[in-house]
């Protein structure tokens, strides 16, 4: 039960879903059954009082569903309008030269066709769902034409990086993150102490 009903609302109240949409707090007592917000107040699995409308009521206005034919017509109409707007943007002004205008029209048609092809390929490409897809390979430097069949490919795999390259990457990465304060060498002091003890024993 709340000891002070007039205290300020805290982040713990918000996280515990005890705040109504209007900002009022749910009292952790049975008085919620008699309040005007009783229909928006319930008990959770642990017996604590929470606000049903803490994250909004979640009600969706029911509307009559459109038929599939209407959806197809709307999509076709939207695509036609988008193509018309794109052509209007690519169409040159009437003040420019006609020859230049024809060249721009040709470039615009190529751009539209290229974008449409990319969009179509993107929609029809499901290769990322193939679990057995092979990793990307680099073409060979022999200049041989690529063959459509797997046995005729002139490909070679990506070479494994050398140990020296990996050591350099590790060194620069550790130096960078140490300078940024995101990497700490906790064993440095103990190594120094062991080195000093070893030097003293040798003396």
PDB file of N, CA and C in Angstrom, residues 81-160:
ATOM      1  N   UNK A  81       0.727   6.021 -61.098  1.00  0.00           N
ATOM      2  CA  UNK A  81       0.960   7.395 -60.657  1.00  0.00           C
ATOM      3  C   UNK A  81       2.440   7.633 -60.364  1.00  0.00           C
ATOM      4  N   UNK A  82       3.098   6.658 -59.739  1.00  0.00           N
ATOM      5  CA  UNK A  82       4.527   6.814 -59.453  1.00  0.00           C
ATOM      6  C   UNK A  82       5.336   6.909 -60.735  1.00  0.00           C
ATOM      7  N   UNK A  83       4.993   6.089 -61.743  1.00  0.00           N
ATOM      8  CA  UNK A  83       5.710   6.155 -63.020  1.00  0.00           C
ATOM      9  C   UNK A  83       5.484   7.497 -63.705  1.00  0.00           C
ATOM     10  N   UNK A  84       4.243   8.013 -63.628  1.00  0.00           N
ATOM     11  CA  UNK A  84       3.968   9.310 -64.246  1.00  0.00           C
ATOM     12  C   UNK A  84       4.746  10.424 -63.557  1.00  0.00           C
ATOM     13  N   UNK A  85       4.797  10.399 -62.228  1.00  0.00           N
ATOM     14  CA  UNK A  85       5.562  11.420 -61.516  1.00  0.00           C
ATOM     15  C   UNK A  85       7.042  11.337 -61.851  1.00  0.00           C
ATOM     16  N   UNK A  86       7.556  10.113 -61.966  1.00  0.00           N
ATOM     17  CA  UNK A  86       8.964   9.950 -62.298  1.00  0.00           C
ATOM     18  C   UNK A  86       9.257  10.454 -63.695  1.00  0.00           C
ATOM     19  N   UNK A  87       8.356  10.184 -64.635  1.00  0.00           N
ATOM     20  CA  UNK A  87       8.555  10.670 -65.996  1.00  0.00           C
ATOM     21  C   UNK A  87       8.460  12.187 -66.054  1.00  0.00           C
ATOM     22  N   UNK A  88       7.563  12.776 -65.241  1.00  0.00           N
ATOM     23  CA  UNK A  88       7.468  14.237 -65.208  1.00  0.00           C
ATOM     24  C   UNK A  88       8.752  14.856 -64.675  1.00  0.00           C
ATOM     25  N   UNK A  89       9.371  14.220 -63.681  1.00  0.00           N
ATOM     26  CA  UNK A  89      10.620  14.759 -63.153  1.00  0.00           C
ATOM     27  C   UNK A  89      11.750  14.649 -64.157  1.00  0.00           C
ATOM     28  N   UNK A  90      11.739  13.567 -64.936  1.00  0.00           N
ATOM     29  CA  UNK A  90      12.814  13.360 -65.900  1.00  0.00           C
ATOM     30  C   UNK A  90      12.583  14.113 -67.201  1.00  0.00           C
ATOM     31  N   UNK A  91      11.369  14.612 -67.422  1.00  0.00           N
ATOM     32  CA  UNK A  91      11.070  15.306 -68.664  1.00  0.00           C
ATOM     33  C   UNK A  91      11.720  16.694 -68.639  1.00  0.00           C
ATOM     34  N   UNK A  92      12.469  17.075 -69.668  1.00  0.00           N
ATOM     35  CA  UNK A  92      13.136  18.391 -69.684  1.00  0.00           C
ATOM     36  C   UNK A  92      12.138  19.518 -69.902  1.00  0.00           C
ATOM     37  N   UNK A  93      12.554  20.721 -69.539  1.00  0.00           N
ATOM     38  CA  UNK A  93      11.692  21.878 -69.744  1.00  0.00           C
ATOM     39  C   UNK A  93      11.611  22.226 -71.225  1.00  0.00           C
ATOM     40  N   UNK A  94      10.538  22.920 -71.604  1.00  0.00           N
ATOM     41  CA  UNK A  94      10.322  23.253 -73.005  1.00  0.00           C
ATOM     42  C   UNK A  94      11.288  24.315 -73.503  1.00  0.00           C
ATOM     43  N   UNK A  95      11.963  25.014 -72.614  1.00  0.00           N
ATOM     44  CA  UNK A  95      12.890  26.058 -73.038  1.00  0.00           C
ATOM     45  C   UNK A  95      14.203  25.490 -73.557  1.00  0.00           C
ATOM     46  N   UNK A  96      14.535  24.237 -73.203  1.00  0.00           N
ATOM     47  CA  UNK A  96      15.811  23.664 -73.599  1.00  0.00           C
ATOM     48  C   UNK A  96      15.751  23.180 -75.037  1.00  0.00           C
ATOM     49  N   UNK A  97      16.899  22.880 -75.558  1.00  0.00           N
ATOM     50  CA  UNK A  97      17.013  22.430 -76.939  1.00  0.00           C
ATOM     51  C   UNK A  97      16.340  21.079 -77.116  1.00  0.00           C
ATOM     52  N   UNK A  98      15.771  20.824 -78.291  1.00  0.00           N
ATOM     53  CA  UNK A  98      15.055  19.578 -78.533  1.00  0.00           C
ATOM     54  C   UNK A  98      16.015  18.398 -78.563  1.00  0.00           C
ATOM     55  N   UNK A  99      17.180  18.581 -79.185  1.00  0.00           N
ATOM     56  CA  UNK A  99      18.143  17.486 -79.227  1.00  0.00           C
ATOM     57  C   UNK A  99      18.594  17.086 -77.844  1.00  0.00           C
ATOM     58  N   UNK A 100      18.857  18.081 -77.017  1.00  0.00           N
ATOM     59  CA  UNK A 100      19.256  17.800 -75.649  1.00  0.00           C
ATOM     60  C   UNK A 100      18.118  17.151 -74.887  1.00  0.00           C
ATOM     61  N   UNK A 101      16.901  17.582 -75.194  1.00  0.00           N
ATOM     62  CA  UNK A 101      15.742  16.982 -74.542  1.00  0.00           C
ATOM     63  C   UNK A 101      15.588  15.524 -74.902  1.00  0.00           C
ATOM     64  N   UNK A 102      15.815  15.182 -76.168  1.00  0.00           N
ATOM     65  CA  UNK A 102      15.720  13.780 -76.567  1.00  0.00           C
ATOM     66  C   UNK A 102      16.787  12.942 -75.870  1.00  0.00           C
ATOM     67  N   UNK A 103      17.991  13.480 -75.739  1.00  0.00           N
ATOM     68  CA  UNK A 103      19.055  12.743 -75.054  1.00  0.00           C
ATOM     69  C   UNK A 103      18.693  12.506 -73.593  1.00  0.00           C
ATOM     70  N   UNK A 104      18.134  13.527 -72.951  1.00  0.00           N
ATOM     71  CA  UNK A 104      17.743  13.377 -71.552  1.00  0.00           C
ATOM     72  C   UNK A 104      16.613  12.371 -71.422  1.00  0.00           C
ATOM     73  N   UNK A 105      15.668  12.381 -72.405  1.00  0.00           N
ATOM     74  CA  UNK A 105      14.585  11.404 -72.371  1.00  0.00           C
ATOM     75  C   UNK A 105      15.121   9.986 -72.470  1.00  0.00           C
ATOM     76  N   UNK A 106      16.110   9.781 -73.358  1.00  0.00           N
ATOM     77  CA  UNK A 106      16.691   8.445 -73.494  1.00  0.00           C
ATOM     78  C   UNK A 106      17.371   8.018 -72.196  1.00  0.00           C
ATOM     79  N   UNK A 107      18.122   8.965 -71.594  1.00  0.00           N
ATOM     80  CA  UNK A 107      18.777   8.635 -70.330  1.00  0.00           C
ATOM     81  C   UNK A 107      17.749   8.348 -69.242  1.00  0.00           C
ATOM     82  N   UNK A 108      16.651   9.114 -69.250  1.00  0.00           N
ATOM     83  CA  UNK A 108      15.603   8.878 -68.260  1.00  0.00           C
ATOM     84  C   UNK A 108      14.959   7.521 -68.427  1.00  0.00           C
ATOM     85  N   UNK A 109      14.708   7.118 -69.687  1.00  0.00           N
ATOM     86  CA  UNK A 109      14.131   5.792 -69.927  1.00  0.00           C
ATOM     87  C   UNK A 109      15.067   4.697 -69.442  1.00  0.00           C
ATOM     88  N   UNK A 110      16.374   4.867 -69.707  1.00  0.00           N
ATOM     89  CA  UNK A 110      17.343   3.864 -69.251  1.00  0.00           C
ATOM     90  C   UNK A 110      17.358   3.789 -67.726  1.00  0.00           C
ATOM     91  N   UNK A 111      17.313   4.972 -67.083  1.00  0.00           N
ATOM     92  CA  UNK A 111      17.329   4.981 -65.622  1.00  0.00           C
ATOM     93  C   UNK A 111      16.085   4.312 -65.052  1.00  0.00           C
ATOM     94  N   UNK A 112      14.915   4.604 -65.651  1.00  0.00           N
ATOM     95  CA  UNK A 112      13.674   3.995 -65.173  1.00  0.00           C
ATOM     96  C   UNK A 112      13.716   2.491 -65.348  1.00  0.00           C
ATOM     97  N   UNK A 113      14.160   2.032 -66.534  1.00  0.00           N
ATOM     98  CA  UNK A 113      14.225   0.595 -66.780  1.00  0.00           C
ATOM     99  C   UNK A 113      15.226  -0.081 -65.842  1.00  0.00           C
ATOM    100  N   UNK A 114      16.356   0.605 -65.584  1.00  0.00           N
ATOM    101  CA  UNK A 114      17.351   0.023 -64.683  1.00  0.00           C
ATOM    102  C   UNK A 114      16.806  -0.112 -63.273  1.00  0.00           C
ATOM    103  N   UNK A 115      16.138   0.935 -62.789  1.00  0.00           N
ATOM    104  CA  UNK A 115      15.570   0.865 -61.445  1.00  0.00           C
ATOM    105  C   UNK A 115      14.482  -0.191 -61.358  1.00  0.00           C
ATOM    106  N   UNK A 116      13.663  -0.285 -62.402  1.00  0.00           N
ATOM    107  CA  UNK A 116      12.613  -1.301 -62.395  1.00  0.00           C
ATOM    108  C   UNK A 116      13.207  -2.700 -62.388  1.00  0.00           C
ATOM    109  N   UNK A 117      14.288  -2.898 -63.158  1.00  0.00           N
ATOM    110  CA  UNK A 117      14.936  -4.206 -63.163  1.00  0.00           C
ATOM    111  C   UNK A 117      15.540  -4.549 -61.819  1.00  0.00           C
ATOM    112  N   UNK A 118      16.196  -3.569 -61.179  1.00  0.00           N
ATOM    113  CA  UNK A 118      16.775  -3.815 -59.857  1.00  0.00           C
ATOM    114  C   UNK A 118      15.686  -4.136 -58.837  1.00  0.00           C
ATOM    115  N   UNK A 119      14.573  -3.397 -58.909  1.00  0.00           N
ATOM    116  CA  UNK A 119      13.483  -3.650 -57.977  1.00  0.00           C
ATOM    117  C   UNK A 119      12.902  -5.048 -58.191  1.00  0.00           C
ATOM    118  N   UNK A 120      12.777  -5.455 -59.456  1.00  0.00           N
ATOM    119  CA  UNK A 120      12.240  -6.780 -59.758  1.00  0.00           C
ATOM    120  C   UNK A 120      13.189  -7.877 -59.287  1.00  0.00           C
ATOM    121  N   UNK A 121      14.498  -7.682 -59.527  1.00  0.00           N
ATOM    122  CA  UNK A 121      15.462  -8.684 -59.079  1.00  0.00           C
ATOM    123  C   UNK A 121      15.500  -8.777 -57.554  1.00  0.00           C
ATOM    124  N   UNK A 122      15.361  -7.641 -56.890  1.00  0.00           N
ATOM    125  CA  UNK A 122      15.365  -7.642 -55.428  1.00  0.00           C
ATOM    126  C   UNK A 122      14.154  -8.385 -54.876  1.00  0.00           C
ATOM    127  N   UNK A 123      12.997  -8.193 -55.519  1.00  0.00           N
ATOM    128  CA  UNK A 123      11.792  -8.863 -55.046  1.00  0.00           C
ATOM    129  C   UNK A 123      11.827 -10.361 -55.308  1.00  0.00           C
ATOM    130  N   UNK A 124      12.504 -10.796 -56.369  1.00  0.00           N
ATOM    131  CA  UNK A 124      12.507 -12.205 -56.747  1.00  0.00           C
ATOM    132  C   UNK A 124      13.736 -12.955 -56.250  1.00  0.00           C
ATOM    133  N   UNK A 125      14.661 -12.289 -55.579  1.00  0.00           N
ATOM    134  CA  UNK A 125      15.895 -12.928 -55.136  1.00  0.00           C
ATOM    135  C   UNK A 125      15.713 -13.464 -53.718  1.00  0.00           C
ATOM    136  N   UNK A 126      15.692 -14.774 -53.592  1.00  0.00           N
ATOM    137  CA  UNK A 126      15.590 -15.419 -52.286  1.00  0.00           C
ATOM    138  C   UNK A 126      16.817 -16.286 -52.008  1.00  0.00           C
ATOM    139  N   UNK A 127      17.942 -15.942 -52.607  1.00  0.00           N
ATOM    140  CA  UNK A 127      19.143 -16.746 -52.424  1.00  0.00           C
ATOM    141  C   UNK A 127      19.661 -16.682 -50.990  1.00  0.00           C
ATOM    142  N   UNK A 128      19.335 -15.605 -50.257  1.00  0.00           N
ATOM    143  CA  UNK A 128      19.819 -15.497 -48.886  1.00  0.00           C
ATOM    144  C   UNK A 128      19.138 -16.499 -47.963  1.00  0.00           C
ATOM    145  N   UNK A 129      18.035 -17.105 -48.417  1.00  0.00           N
ATOM    146  CA  UNK A 129      17.354 -18.102 -47.611  1.00  0.00           C
ATOM    147  C   UNK A 129      17.912 -19.500 -47.810  1.00  0.00           C
ATOM    148  N   UNK A 130      18.823 -19.662 -48.760  1.00  0.00           N
ATOM    149  CA  UNK A 130      19.369 -20.975 -49.062  1.00  0.00           C
ATOM    150  C   UNK A 130      20.453 -21.318 -48.047  1.00  0.00           C
ATOM    151  N   UNK A 131      20.245 -22.320 -47.186  1.00  0.00           N
ATOM    152  CA  UNK A 131      21.274 -22.616 -46.171  1.00  0.00           C
ATOM    153  C   UNK A 131      22.550 -23.175 -46.762  1.00  0.00           C
ATOM    154  N   UNK A 132      22.484 -23.778 -47.952  1.00  0.00           N
ATOM    155  CA  UNK A 132      23.668 -24.376 -48.541  1.00  0.00           C
ATOM    156  C   UNK A 132      24.347 -23.490 -49.550  1.00  0.00           C
ATOM    157  N   UNK A 133      24.134 -22.173 -49.441  1.00  0.00           N
ATOM    158  CA  UNK A 133      24.733 -21.263 -50.412  1.00  0.00           C
ATOM    159  C   UNK A 133      26.241 -21.231 -50.239  1.00  0.00           C
ATOM    160  N   UNK A 134      26.958 -21.210 -51.346  1.00  0.00           N
ATOM    161  CA  UNK A 134      28.409 -21.178 -51.306  1.00  0.00           C
ATOM    162  C   UNK A 134      28.894 -19.764 -51.025  1.00  0.00           C
ATOM    163  N   UNK A 135      30.051 -19.597 -50.387  1.00  0.00           N
ATOM    164  CA  UNK A 135      30.591 -18.253 -50.156  1.00  0.00           C
ATOM    165  C   UNK A 135      31.001 -17.601 -51.456  1.00  0.00           C
ATOM    166  N   UNK A 136      31.050 -16.274 -51.417  1.00  0.00           N
ATOM    167  CA  UNK A 136      31.425 -15.530 -52.621  1.00  0.00           C
ATOM    168  C   UNK A 136      32.862 -15.835 -53.002  1.00  0.00           C
ATOM    169  N   UNK A 137      33.094 -16.024 -54.294  1.00  0.00           N
ATOM    170  CA  UNK A 137      34.418 -16.348 -54.797  1.00  0.00           C
ATOM    171  C   UNK A 137      34.911 -15.237 -55.694  1.00  0.00           C
ATOM    172  N   UNK A 138      36.208 -15.111 -55.788  1.00  0.00           N
ATOM    173  CA  UNK A 138      36.819 -14.109 -56.638  1.00  0.00           C
ATOM    174  C   UNK A 138      37.126 -14.709 -57.998  1.00  0.00           C
ATOM    175  N   UNK A 139      36.895 -13.968 -59.098  1.00  0.00           N
ATOM    176  CA  UNK A 139      37.247 -14.491 -60.420  1.00  0.00           C
ATOM    177  C   UNK A 139      38.755 -14.575 -60.573  1.00  0.00           C
ATOM    178  N   UNK A 140      39.197 -15.524 -61.384  1.00  0.00           N
ATOM    179  CA  UNK A 140      40.633 -15.706 -61.596  1.00  0.00           C
ATOM    180  C   UNK A 140      41.191 -14.571 -62.436  1.00  0.00           C
ATOM    181  N   UNK A 141      42.490 -14.373 -62.328  1.00  0.00           N
ATOM    182  CA  UNK A 141      43.159 -13.294 -63.040  1.00  0.00           C
ATOM    183  C   UNK A 141      43.632 -13.717 -64.428  1.00  0.00           C
ATOM    184  N   UNK A 142      43.252 -14.912 -64.884  1.00  0.00           N
ATOM    185  CA  UNK A 142      43.713 -15.389 -66.188  1.00  0.00           C
ATOM    186  C   UNK A 142      42.970 -14.747 -67.338  1.00  0.00           C
ATOM    187  N   UNK A 143      41.857 -14.092 -67.047  1.00  0.00           N
ATOM    188  CA  UNK A 143      41.090 -13.452 -68.108  1.00  0.00           C
ATOM    189  C   UNK A 143      40.181 -14.395 -68.859  1.00  0.00           C
ATOM    190  N   UNK A 144      40.003 -15.630 -68.373  1.00  0.00           N
ATOM    191  CA  UNK A 144      39.144 -16.574 -69.047  1.00  0.00           C
ATOM    192  C   UNK A 144      37.687 -16.194 -68.825  1.00  0.00           C
ATOM    193  N   UNK A 145      36.841 -16.374 -69.840  1.00  0.00           N
ATOM    194  CA  UNK A 145      35.424 -16.040 -69.670  1.00  0.00           C
ATOM    195  C   UNK A 145      34.764 -16.970 -68.674  1.00  0.00           C
ATOM    196  N   UNK A 146      33.782 -16.439 -67.959  1.00  0.00           N
ATOM    197  CA  UNK A 146      33.081 -17.232 -66.961  1.00  0.00           C
ATOM    198  C   UNK A 146      32.126 -18.189 -67.647  1.00  0.00           C
ATOM    199  N   UNK A 147      32.081 -19.404 -67.161  1.00  0.00           N
ATOM    200  CA  UNK A 147      31.234 -20.440 -67.745  1.00  0.00           C
ATOM    201  C   UNK A 147      29.982 -20.577 -66.896  1.00  0.00           C
ATOM    202  N   UNK A 148      28.801 -20.733 -67.499  1.00  0.00           N
ATOM    203  CA  UNK A 148      27.587 -20.818 -66.688  1.00  0.00           C
ATOM    204  C   UNK A 148      27.504 -22.071 -65.847  1.00  0.00           C
ATOM    205  N   UNK A 149      28.231 -23.139 -66.221  1.00  0.00           N
ATOM    206  CA  UNK A 149      28.149 -24.383 -65.482  1.00  0.00           C
ATOM    207  C   UNK A 149      29.231 -24.425 -64.414  1.00  0.00           C
ATOM    208  N   UNK A 150      28.970 -25.117 -63.287  1.00  0.00           N
ATOM    209  CA  UNK A 150      29.972 -25.133 -62.201  1.00  0.00           C
ATOM    210  C   UNK A 150      31.296 -25.735 -62.616  1.00  0.00           C
ATOM    211  N   UNK A 151      31.266 -26.799 -63.493  1.00  0.00           N
ATOM    212  CA  UNK A 151      32.525 -27.431 -63.851  1.00  0.00           C
ATOM    213  C   UNK A 151      33.359 -26.565 -64.776  1.00  0.00           C
ATOM    214  N   UNK A 152      32.756 -25.547 -65.389  1.00  0.00           N
ATOM    215  CA  UNK A 152      33.504 -24.712 -66.304  1.00  0.00           C
ATOM    216  C   UNK A 152      33.961 -23.405 -65.702  1.00  0.00           C
ATOM    217  N   UNK A 153      33.769 -23.205 -64.394  1.00  0.00           N
ATOM    218  CA  UNK A 153      34.152 -21.945 -63.767  1.00  0.00           C
ATOM    219  C   UNK A 153      35.655 -21.872 -63.584  1.00  0.00           C
ATOM    220  N   UNK A 154      36.189 -20.667 -63.744  1.00  0.00           N
ATOM    221  CA  UNK A 154      37.621 -20.436 -63.528  1.00  0.00           C
ATOM    222  C   UNK A 154      37.770 -19.548 -62.305  1.00  0.00           C
ATOM    223  N   UNK A 155      37.324 -20.054 -61.150  1.00  0.00           N
ATOM    224  CA  UNK A 155      37.304 -19.281 -59.919  1.00  0.00           C
ATOM    225  C   UNK A 155      38.336 -19.834 -58.948  1.00  0.00           C
ATOM    226  N   UNK A 156      38.743 -19.004 -58.033  1.00  0.00           N
ATOM    227  CA  UNK A 156      39.601 -19.453 -56.945  1.00  0.00           C
ATOM    228  C   UNK A 156      39.112 -18.817 -55.653  1.00  0.00           C
ATOM    229  N   UNK A 157      39.335 -19.476 -54.556  1.00  0.00           N
ATOM    230  CA  UNK A 157      38.843 -18.998 -53.276  1.00  0.00           C
ATOM    231  C   UNK A 157      39.690 -17.843 -52.765  1.00  0.00           C
ATOM    232  N   UNK A 158      39.123 -17.117 -51.806  1.00  0.00           N
ATOM    233  CA  UNK A 158      39.842 -15.993 -51.202  1.00  0.00           C
ATOM    234  C   UNK A 158      40.998 -16.540 -50.370  1.00  0.00           C
ATOM    235  N   UNK A 159      42.208 -16.029 -50.519  1.00  0.00           N
ATOM    236  CA  UNK A 159      43.348 -16.567 -49.761  1.00  0.00           C
ATOM    237  C   UNK A 159      43.223 -16.276 -48.274  1.00  0.00           C
ATOM    238  N   UNK A 160      43.777 -17.161 -47.470  1.00  0.00           N
ATOM    239  CA  UNK A 160      43.781 -16.989 -46.019  1.00  0.00           C
ATOM    240  C   UNK A 160      44.794 -15.911 -45.650  1.00  0.00           C
TER     241      UNK A 160
END
